[in-house]
Tab-separated table of C-alpha atoms in Angstrom:
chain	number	residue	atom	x	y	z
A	1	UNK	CA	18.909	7.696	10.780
A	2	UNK	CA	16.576	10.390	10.200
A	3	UNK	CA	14.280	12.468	12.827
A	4	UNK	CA	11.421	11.799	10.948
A	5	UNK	CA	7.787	10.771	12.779
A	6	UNK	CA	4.224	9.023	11.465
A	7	UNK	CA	2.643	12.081	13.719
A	8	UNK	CA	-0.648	10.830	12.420
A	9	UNK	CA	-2.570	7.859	10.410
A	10	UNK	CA	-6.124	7.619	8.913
A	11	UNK	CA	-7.938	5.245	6.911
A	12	UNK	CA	-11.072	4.859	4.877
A	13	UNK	CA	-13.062	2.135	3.338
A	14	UNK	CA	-16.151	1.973	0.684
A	15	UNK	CA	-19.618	1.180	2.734
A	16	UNK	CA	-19.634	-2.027	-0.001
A	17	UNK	CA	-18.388	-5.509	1.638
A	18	UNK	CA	-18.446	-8.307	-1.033
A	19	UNK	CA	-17.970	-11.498	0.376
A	20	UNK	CA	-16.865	-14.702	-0.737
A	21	UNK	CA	-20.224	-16.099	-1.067
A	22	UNK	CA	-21.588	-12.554	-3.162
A	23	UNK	CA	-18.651	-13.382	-5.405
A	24	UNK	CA	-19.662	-17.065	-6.063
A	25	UNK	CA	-22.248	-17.226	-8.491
A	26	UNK	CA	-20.221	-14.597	-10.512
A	27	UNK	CA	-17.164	-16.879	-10.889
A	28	UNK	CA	-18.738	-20.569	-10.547
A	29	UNK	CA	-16.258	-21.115	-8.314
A	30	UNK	CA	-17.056	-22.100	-4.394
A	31	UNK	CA	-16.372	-19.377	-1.789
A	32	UNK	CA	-14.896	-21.962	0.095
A	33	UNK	CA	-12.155	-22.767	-2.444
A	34	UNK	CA	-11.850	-18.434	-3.121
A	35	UNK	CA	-10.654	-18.496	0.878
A	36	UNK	CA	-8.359	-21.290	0.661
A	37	UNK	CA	-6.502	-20.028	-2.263
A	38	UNK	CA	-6.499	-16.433	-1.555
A	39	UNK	CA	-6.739	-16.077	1.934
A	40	UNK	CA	-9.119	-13.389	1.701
A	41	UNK	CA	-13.253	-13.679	2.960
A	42	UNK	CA	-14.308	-9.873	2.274
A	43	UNK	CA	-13.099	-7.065	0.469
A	44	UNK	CA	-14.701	-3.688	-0.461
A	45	UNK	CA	-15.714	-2.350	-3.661
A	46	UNK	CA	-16.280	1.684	-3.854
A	47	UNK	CA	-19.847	2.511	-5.492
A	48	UNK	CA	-20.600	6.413	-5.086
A	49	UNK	CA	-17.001	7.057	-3.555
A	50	UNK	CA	-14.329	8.392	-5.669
A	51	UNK	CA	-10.420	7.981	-4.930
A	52	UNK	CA	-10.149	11.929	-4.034
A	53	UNK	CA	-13.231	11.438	-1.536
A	54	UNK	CA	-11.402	8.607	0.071
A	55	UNK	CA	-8.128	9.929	-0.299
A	56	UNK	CA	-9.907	13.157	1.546
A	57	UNK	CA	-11.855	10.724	4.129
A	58	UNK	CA	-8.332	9.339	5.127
A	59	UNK	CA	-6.053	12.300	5.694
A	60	UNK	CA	-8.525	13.991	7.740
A	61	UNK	CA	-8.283	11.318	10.159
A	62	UNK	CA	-4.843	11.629	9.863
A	63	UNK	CA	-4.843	14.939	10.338
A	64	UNK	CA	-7.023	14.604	13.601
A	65	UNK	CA	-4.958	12.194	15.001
A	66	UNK	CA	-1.396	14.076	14.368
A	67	UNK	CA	-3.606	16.782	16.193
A	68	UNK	CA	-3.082	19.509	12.712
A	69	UNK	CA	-5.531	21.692	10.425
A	70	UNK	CA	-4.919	21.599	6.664
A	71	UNK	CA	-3.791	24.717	6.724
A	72	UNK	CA	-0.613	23.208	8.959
A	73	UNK	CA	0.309	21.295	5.363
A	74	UNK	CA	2.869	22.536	3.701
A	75	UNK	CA	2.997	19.507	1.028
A	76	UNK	CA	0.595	16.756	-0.688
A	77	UNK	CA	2.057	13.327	-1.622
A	78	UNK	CA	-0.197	11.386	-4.018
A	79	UNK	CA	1.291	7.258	-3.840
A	80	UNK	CA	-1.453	5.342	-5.312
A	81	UNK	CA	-1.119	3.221	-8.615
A	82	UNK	CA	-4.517	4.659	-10.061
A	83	UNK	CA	-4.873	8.483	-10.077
A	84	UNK	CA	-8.379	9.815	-10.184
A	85	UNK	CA	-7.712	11.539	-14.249
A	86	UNK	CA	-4.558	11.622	-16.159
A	87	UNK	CA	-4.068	15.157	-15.252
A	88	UNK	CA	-3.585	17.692	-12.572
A	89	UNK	CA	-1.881	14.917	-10.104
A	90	UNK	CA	-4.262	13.436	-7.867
A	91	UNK	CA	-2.766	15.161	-4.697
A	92	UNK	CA	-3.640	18.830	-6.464
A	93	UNK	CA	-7.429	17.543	-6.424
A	94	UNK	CA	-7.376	16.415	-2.863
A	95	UNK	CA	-5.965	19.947	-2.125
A	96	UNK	CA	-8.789	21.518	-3.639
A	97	UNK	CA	-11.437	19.025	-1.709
A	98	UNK	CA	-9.617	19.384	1.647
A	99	UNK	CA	-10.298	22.844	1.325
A	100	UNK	CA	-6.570	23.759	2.392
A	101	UNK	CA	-5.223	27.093	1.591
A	102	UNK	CA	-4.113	27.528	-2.050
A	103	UNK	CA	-0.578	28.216	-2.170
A	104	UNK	CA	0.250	27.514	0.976
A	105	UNK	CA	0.984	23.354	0.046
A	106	UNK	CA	2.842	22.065	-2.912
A	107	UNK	CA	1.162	19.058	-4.495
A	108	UNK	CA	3.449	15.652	-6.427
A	109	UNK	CA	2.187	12.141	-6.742
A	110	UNK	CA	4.048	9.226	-6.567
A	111	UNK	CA	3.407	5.814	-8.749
A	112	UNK	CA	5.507	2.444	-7.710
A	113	UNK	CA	2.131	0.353	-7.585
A	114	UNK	CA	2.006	-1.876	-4.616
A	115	UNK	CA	4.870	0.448	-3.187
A	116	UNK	CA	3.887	3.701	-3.910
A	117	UNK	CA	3.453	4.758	-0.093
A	118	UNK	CA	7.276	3.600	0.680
A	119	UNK	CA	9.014	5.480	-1.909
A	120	UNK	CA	7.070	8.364	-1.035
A	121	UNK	CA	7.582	8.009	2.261
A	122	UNK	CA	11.252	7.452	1.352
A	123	UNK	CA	11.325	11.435	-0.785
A	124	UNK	CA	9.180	12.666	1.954
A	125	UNK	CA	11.834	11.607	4.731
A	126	UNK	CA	14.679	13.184	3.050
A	127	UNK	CA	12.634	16.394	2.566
A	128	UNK	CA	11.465	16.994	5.846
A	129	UNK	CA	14.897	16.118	7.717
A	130	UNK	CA	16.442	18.446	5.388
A	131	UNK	CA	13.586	21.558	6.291
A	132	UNK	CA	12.458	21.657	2.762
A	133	UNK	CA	8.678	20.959	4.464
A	134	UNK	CA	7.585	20.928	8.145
A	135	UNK	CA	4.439	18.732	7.991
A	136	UNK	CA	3.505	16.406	4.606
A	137	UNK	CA	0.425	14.387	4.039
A	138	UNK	CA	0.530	11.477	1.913
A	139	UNK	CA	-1.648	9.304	1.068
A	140	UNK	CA	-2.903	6.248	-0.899
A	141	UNK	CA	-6.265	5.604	-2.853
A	142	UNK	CA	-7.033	2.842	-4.366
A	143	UNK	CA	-9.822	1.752	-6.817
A	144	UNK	CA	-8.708	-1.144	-8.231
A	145	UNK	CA	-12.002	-3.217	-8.559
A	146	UNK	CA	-12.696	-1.153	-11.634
A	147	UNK	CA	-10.655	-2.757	-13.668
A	148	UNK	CA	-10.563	-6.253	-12.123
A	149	UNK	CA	-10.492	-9.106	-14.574
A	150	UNK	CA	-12.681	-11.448	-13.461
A	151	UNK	CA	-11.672	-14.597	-16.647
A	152	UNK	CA	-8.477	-14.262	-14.286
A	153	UNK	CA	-10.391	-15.867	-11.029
A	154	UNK	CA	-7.219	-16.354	-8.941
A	155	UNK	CA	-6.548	-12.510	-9.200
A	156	UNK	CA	-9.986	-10.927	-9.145
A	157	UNK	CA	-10.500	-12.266	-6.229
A	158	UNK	CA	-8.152	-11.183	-4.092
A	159	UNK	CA	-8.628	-7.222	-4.610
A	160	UNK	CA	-10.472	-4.467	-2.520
A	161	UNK	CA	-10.465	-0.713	-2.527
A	162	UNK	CA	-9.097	1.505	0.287
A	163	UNK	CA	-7.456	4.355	1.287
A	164	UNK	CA	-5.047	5.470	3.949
A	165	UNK	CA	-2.853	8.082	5.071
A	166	UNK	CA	-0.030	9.474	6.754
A	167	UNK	CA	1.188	12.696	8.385
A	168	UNK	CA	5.051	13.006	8.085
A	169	UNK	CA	6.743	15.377	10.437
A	170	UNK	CA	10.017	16.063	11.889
A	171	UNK	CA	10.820	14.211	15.725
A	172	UNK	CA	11.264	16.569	18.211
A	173	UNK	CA	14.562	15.752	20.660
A	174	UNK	CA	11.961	14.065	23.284
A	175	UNK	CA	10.725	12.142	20.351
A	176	UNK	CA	11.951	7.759	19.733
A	177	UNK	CA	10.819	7.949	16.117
A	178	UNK	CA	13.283	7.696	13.523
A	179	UNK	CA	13.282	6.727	9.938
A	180	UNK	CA	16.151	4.460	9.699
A	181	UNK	CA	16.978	3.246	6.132
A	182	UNK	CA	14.900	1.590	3.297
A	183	UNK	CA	16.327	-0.513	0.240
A	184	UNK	CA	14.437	-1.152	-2.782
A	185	UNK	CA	15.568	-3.472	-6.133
A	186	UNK	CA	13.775	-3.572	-9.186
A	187	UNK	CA	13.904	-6.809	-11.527
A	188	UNK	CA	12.242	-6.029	-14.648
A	189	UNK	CA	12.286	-8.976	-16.190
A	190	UNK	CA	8.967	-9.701	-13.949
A	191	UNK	CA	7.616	-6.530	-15.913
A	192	UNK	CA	5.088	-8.555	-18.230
A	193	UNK	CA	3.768	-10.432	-14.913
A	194	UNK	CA	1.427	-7.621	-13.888
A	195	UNK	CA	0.058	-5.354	-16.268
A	196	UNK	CA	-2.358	-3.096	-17.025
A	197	UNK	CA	-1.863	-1.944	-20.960
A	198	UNK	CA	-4.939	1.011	-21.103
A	199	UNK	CA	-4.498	4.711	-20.508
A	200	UNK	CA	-1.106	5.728	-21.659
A	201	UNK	CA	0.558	6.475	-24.580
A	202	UNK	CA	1.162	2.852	-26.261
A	203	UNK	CA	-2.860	2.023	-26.305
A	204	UNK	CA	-4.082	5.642	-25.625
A	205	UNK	CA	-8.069	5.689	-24.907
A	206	UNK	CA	-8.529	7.481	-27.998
A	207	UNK	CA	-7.283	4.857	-30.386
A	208	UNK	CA	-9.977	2.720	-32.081
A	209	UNK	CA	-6.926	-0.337	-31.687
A	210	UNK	CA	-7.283	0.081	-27.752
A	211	UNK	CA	-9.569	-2.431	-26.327
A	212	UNK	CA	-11.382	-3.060	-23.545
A	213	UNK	CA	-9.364	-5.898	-21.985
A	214	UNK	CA	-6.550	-3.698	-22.699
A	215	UNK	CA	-8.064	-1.406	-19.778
A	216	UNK	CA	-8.062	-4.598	-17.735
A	217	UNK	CA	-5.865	-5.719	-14.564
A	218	UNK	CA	-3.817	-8.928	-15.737
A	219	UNK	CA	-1.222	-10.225	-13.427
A	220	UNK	CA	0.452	-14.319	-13.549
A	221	UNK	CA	0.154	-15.302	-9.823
A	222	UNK	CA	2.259	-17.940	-9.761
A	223	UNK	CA	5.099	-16.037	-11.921
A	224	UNK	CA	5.017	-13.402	-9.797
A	225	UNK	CA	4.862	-15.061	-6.347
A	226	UNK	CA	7.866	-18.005	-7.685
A	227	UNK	CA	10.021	-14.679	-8.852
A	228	UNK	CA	9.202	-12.735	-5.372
A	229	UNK	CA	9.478	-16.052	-3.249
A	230	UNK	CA	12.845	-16.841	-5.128
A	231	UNK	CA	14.540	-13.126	-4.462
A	232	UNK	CA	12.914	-12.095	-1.128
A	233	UNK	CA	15.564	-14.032	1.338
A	234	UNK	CA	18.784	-12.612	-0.068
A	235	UNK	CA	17.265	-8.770	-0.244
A	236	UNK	CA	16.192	-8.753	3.403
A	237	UNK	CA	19.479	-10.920	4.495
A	238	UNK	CA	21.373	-7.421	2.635
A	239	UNK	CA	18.106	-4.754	4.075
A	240	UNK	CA	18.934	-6.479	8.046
A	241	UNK	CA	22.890	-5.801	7.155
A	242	UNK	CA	22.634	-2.632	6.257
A	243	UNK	CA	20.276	-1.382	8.628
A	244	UNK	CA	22.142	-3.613	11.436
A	245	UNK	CA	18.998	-5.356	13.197
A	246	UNK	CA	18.233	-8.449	14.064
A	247	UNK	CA	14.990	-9.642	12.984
A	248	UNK	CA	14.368	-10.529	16.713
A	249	UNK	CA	14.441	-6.931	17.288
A	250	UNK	CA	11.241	-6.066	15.175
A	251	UNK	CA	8.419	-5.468	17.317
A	252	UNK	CA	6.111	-5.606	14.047
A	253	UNK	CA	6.517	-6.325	10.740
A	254	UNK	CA	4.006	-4.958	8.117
A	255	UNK	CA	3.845	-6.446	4.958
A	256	UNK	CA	2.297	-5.106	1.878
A	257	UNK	CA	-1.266	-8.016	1.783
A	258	UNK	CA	-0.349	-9.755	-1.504
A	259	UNK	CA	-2.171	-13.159	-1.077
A	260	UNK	CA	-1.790	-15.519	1.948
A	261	UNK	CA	1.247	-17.513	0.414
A	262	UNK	CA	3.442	-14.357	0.325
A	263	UNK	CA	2.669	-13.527	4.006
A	264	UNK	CA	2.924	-16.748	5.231
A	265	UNK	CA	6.088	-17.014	3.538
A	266	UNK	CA	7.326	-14.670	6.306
A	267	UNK	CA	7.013	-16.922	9.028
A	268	UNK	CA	7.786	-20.168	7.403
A	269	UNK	CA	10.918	-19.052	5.614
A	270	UNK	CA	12.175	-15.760	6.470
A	271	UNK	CA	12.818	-15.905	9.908
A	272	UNK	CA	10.171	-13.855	11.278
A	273	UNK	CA	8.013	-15.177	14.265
A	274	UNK	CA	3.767	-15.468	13.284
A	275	UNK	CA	3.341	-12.647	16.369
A	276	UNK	CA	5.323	-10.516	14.423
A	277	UNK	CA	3.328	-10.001	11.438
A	278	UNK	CA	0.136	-8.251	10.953
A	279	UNK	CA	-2.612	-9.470	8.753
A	280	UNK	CA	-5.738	-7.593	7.438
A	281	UNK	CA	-5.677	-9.892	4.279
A	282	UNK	CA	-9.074	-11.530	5.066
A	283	UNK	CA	-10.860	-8.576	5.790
A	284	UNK	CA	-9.490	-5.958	3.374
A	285	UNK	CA	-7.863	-7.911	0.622
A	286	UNK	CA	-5.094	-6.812	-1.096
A	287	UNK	CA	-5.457	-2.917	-1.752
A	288	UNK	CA	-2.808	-2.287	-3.709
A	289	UNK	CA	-0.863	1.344	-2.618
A	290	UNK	CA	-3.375	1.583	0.303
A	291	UNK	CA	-2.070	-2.016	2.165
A	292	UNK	CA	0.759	-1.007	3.861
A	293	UNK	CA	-0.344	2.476	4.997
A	294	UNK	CA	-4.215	1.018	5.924
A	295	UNK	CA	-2.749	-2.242	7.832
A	296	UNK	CA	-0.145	0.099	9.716
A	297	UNK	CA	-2.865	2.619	10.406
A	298	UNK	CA	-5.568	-0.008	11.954
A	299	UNK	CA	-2.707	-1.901	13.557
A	300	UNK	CA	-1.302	1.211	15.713
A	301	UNK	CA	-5.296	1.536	16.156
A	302	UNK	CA	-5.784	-1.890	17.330
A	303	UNK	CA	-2.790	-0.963	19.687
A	304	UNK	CA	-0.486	-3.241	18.194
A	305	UNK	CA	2.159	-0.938	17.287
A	306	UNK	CA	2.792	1.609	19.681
A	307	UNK	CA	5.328	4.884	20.114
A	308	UNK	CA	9.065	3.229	20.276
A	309	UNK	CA	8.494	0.122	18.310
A	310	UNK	CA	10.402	-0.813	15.616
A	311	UNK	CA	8.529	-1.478	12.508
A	312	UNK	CA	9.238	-2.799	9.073
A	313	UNK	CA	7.505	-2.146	6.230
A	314	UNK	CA	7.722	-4.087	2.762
A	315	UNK	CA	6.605	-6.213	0.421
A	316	UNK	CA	6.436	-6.139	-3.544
A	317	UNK	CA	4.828	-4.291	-6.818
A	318	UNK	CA	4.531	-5.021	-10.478
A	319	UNK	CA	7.966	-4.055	-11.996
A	320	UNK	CA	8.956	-6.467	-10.410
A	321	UNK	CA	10.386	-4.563	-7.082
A	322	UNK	CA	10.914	-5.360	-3.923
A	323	UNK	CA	11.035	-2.745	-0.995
A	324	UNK	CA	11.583	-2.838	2.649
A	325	UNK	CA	11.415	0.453	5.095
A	326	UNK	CA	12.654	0.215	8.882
A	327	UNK	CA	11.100	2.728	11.225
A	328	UNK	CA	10.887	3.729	15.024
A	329	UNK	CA	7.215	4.290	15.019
């Protein structure tokens, strides 16, 4: 166990809603058919927002509600799959819009896709238990309807944008929250299931052999929900050994919003009861990084979570890798 508190949460979201129904004379496809498959009726798009305005939107919220200034920050955790350039790290540019003191924060981002914000949150524990910082921000921005392929209707459909954020800080004495433990297992051979080939070194931008669907999402829904579906059971059957809980225990469980089946798959298979587990799926799609920070952050808003619970957080991102988190929010 560490002494390690969530002192403060924030969220954003673009001012675009697309709905079903906007989407349906794009795809041919009936909206009706879009929520039955995907589970999701409304997701937002960013226009005139970028991922550091979001990103910025978010952790002052945070900030507000952990009851800090900027200037209280001592480091900046970028864990979002799609950074705003290449280079400085994302978190260095939402220093600079923030306005914080230079110097006085060091800035890293974190990539894991879909799980960015728990192995950050995993470094970030460590590091503040240990006194290396007092009080970190991370957060997660996500743009992902960019670069949405929409030949691929079963996956275009079930993205949004978002941001959310955190404010990490040491428990006081007085204090019930505690990071407990967190397990994550990587199975690459689920690595060609969700891609995006663009932007790096193997189809750099600036070769004329780089296309444009190369700077496309691609993912195999089904591949990647029979491998997940298939290896989920066993990891949380070792994750609840390990951390010595019963799932009874869990006051809430949230999971990263993949699609309807893989939440649902929760209650039907995994021993979890449907009160347990909170949803934003229909309202925010999936949003990448930004779903398990943003449903945690409108769900302790919502009052659904409260100080003492026990939380879990997981789900799964391309690589394939699965992640869980167990916290005393």
């Amino acid at each position: 166990m560490l002494p390690i508190k969530i002192a403060g949460l924030g969220w954003h979201l673009p001012e675009q809603r697309i709905t079903n129904e906007d989407l349906e004379s794009r795809l041919g496809i009936p909206a009706s058919w879009m929520s039955r498959v995907s589970g999701v009726h409304e997701r937002r798009y960013a226009t005139h927002e970028t991922s550091v305005s979001m990103a910025v939107a978010a952790a002052q919220m945070a900030l507000a509600d952990a009851g800090l200034r900027v200037q209280d920050v001592d480091a900046m955790v970028g864990a979002s799959t799609g950074p705003q350039q290449t280079i400085p790290c994302t978190a260095a540019l939402v220093q600079h819009a923030l306005g914080a003191p230079e110097g006085i924060s060091a800035c890293f981002d974190v990539n894991a896709t879909c799980l960015s914000f728990l192995f950050a949150l995993q470094t970030v524990a460590h590091l503040v238990a240990t006194g290396v910082y007092h009080n970190v921000l991370i957060f997660s921005s996500e743009q992902v309807s960019h670069s949405l392929n929409f030949q691929e209707r079963e996956s275009a459909i079930l993205f949004g944008d978002a941001a959310a954020a955190a404010i990490i800080t040491r428990s006081l004495a007085t204090d019930a929250s505690a990071y407990w433990h967190a397990r994550f297992a990587t199975y690459s051979s689920g690595a060609d299931s969700t891609r995006l080939l663009g932007g790096g070194t193997l189809h750099h931008p600036n070769d004329p052999t780089t296309t444009p669907e190369m700077n496309m999402f691609h993912m195999r829904g089904p591949a990647v929900f029979k491998q997940a579906a298939g290896l989920i059971g066993p990891f949380l059957d070792t994750f609840f050994g390990e951390l010595d809980w019963d799932r009874s225990q869990v006051d809430a469980v949230v999971p990263h919003q993949a699609s309807r089946h893989a939440i649902e798959i929760l209650t039907s298979r995994l021993g979890f009861q449907r009160e347990q587990v909170l949803w934003n799926l229909a309202e925010r799609g999936n949003t990448v990084a930004a779903s398990i920070p943003l449903t945690l952050a409108e769900g302790v808003h919502a009052g659904r979570i409260k100080r003492g619970d026990k939380v879990v957080l997981l789900g799964s991102g391309a690589g394939l890798t699965l992640g869980a988190t167990a916290i005393t929010f």
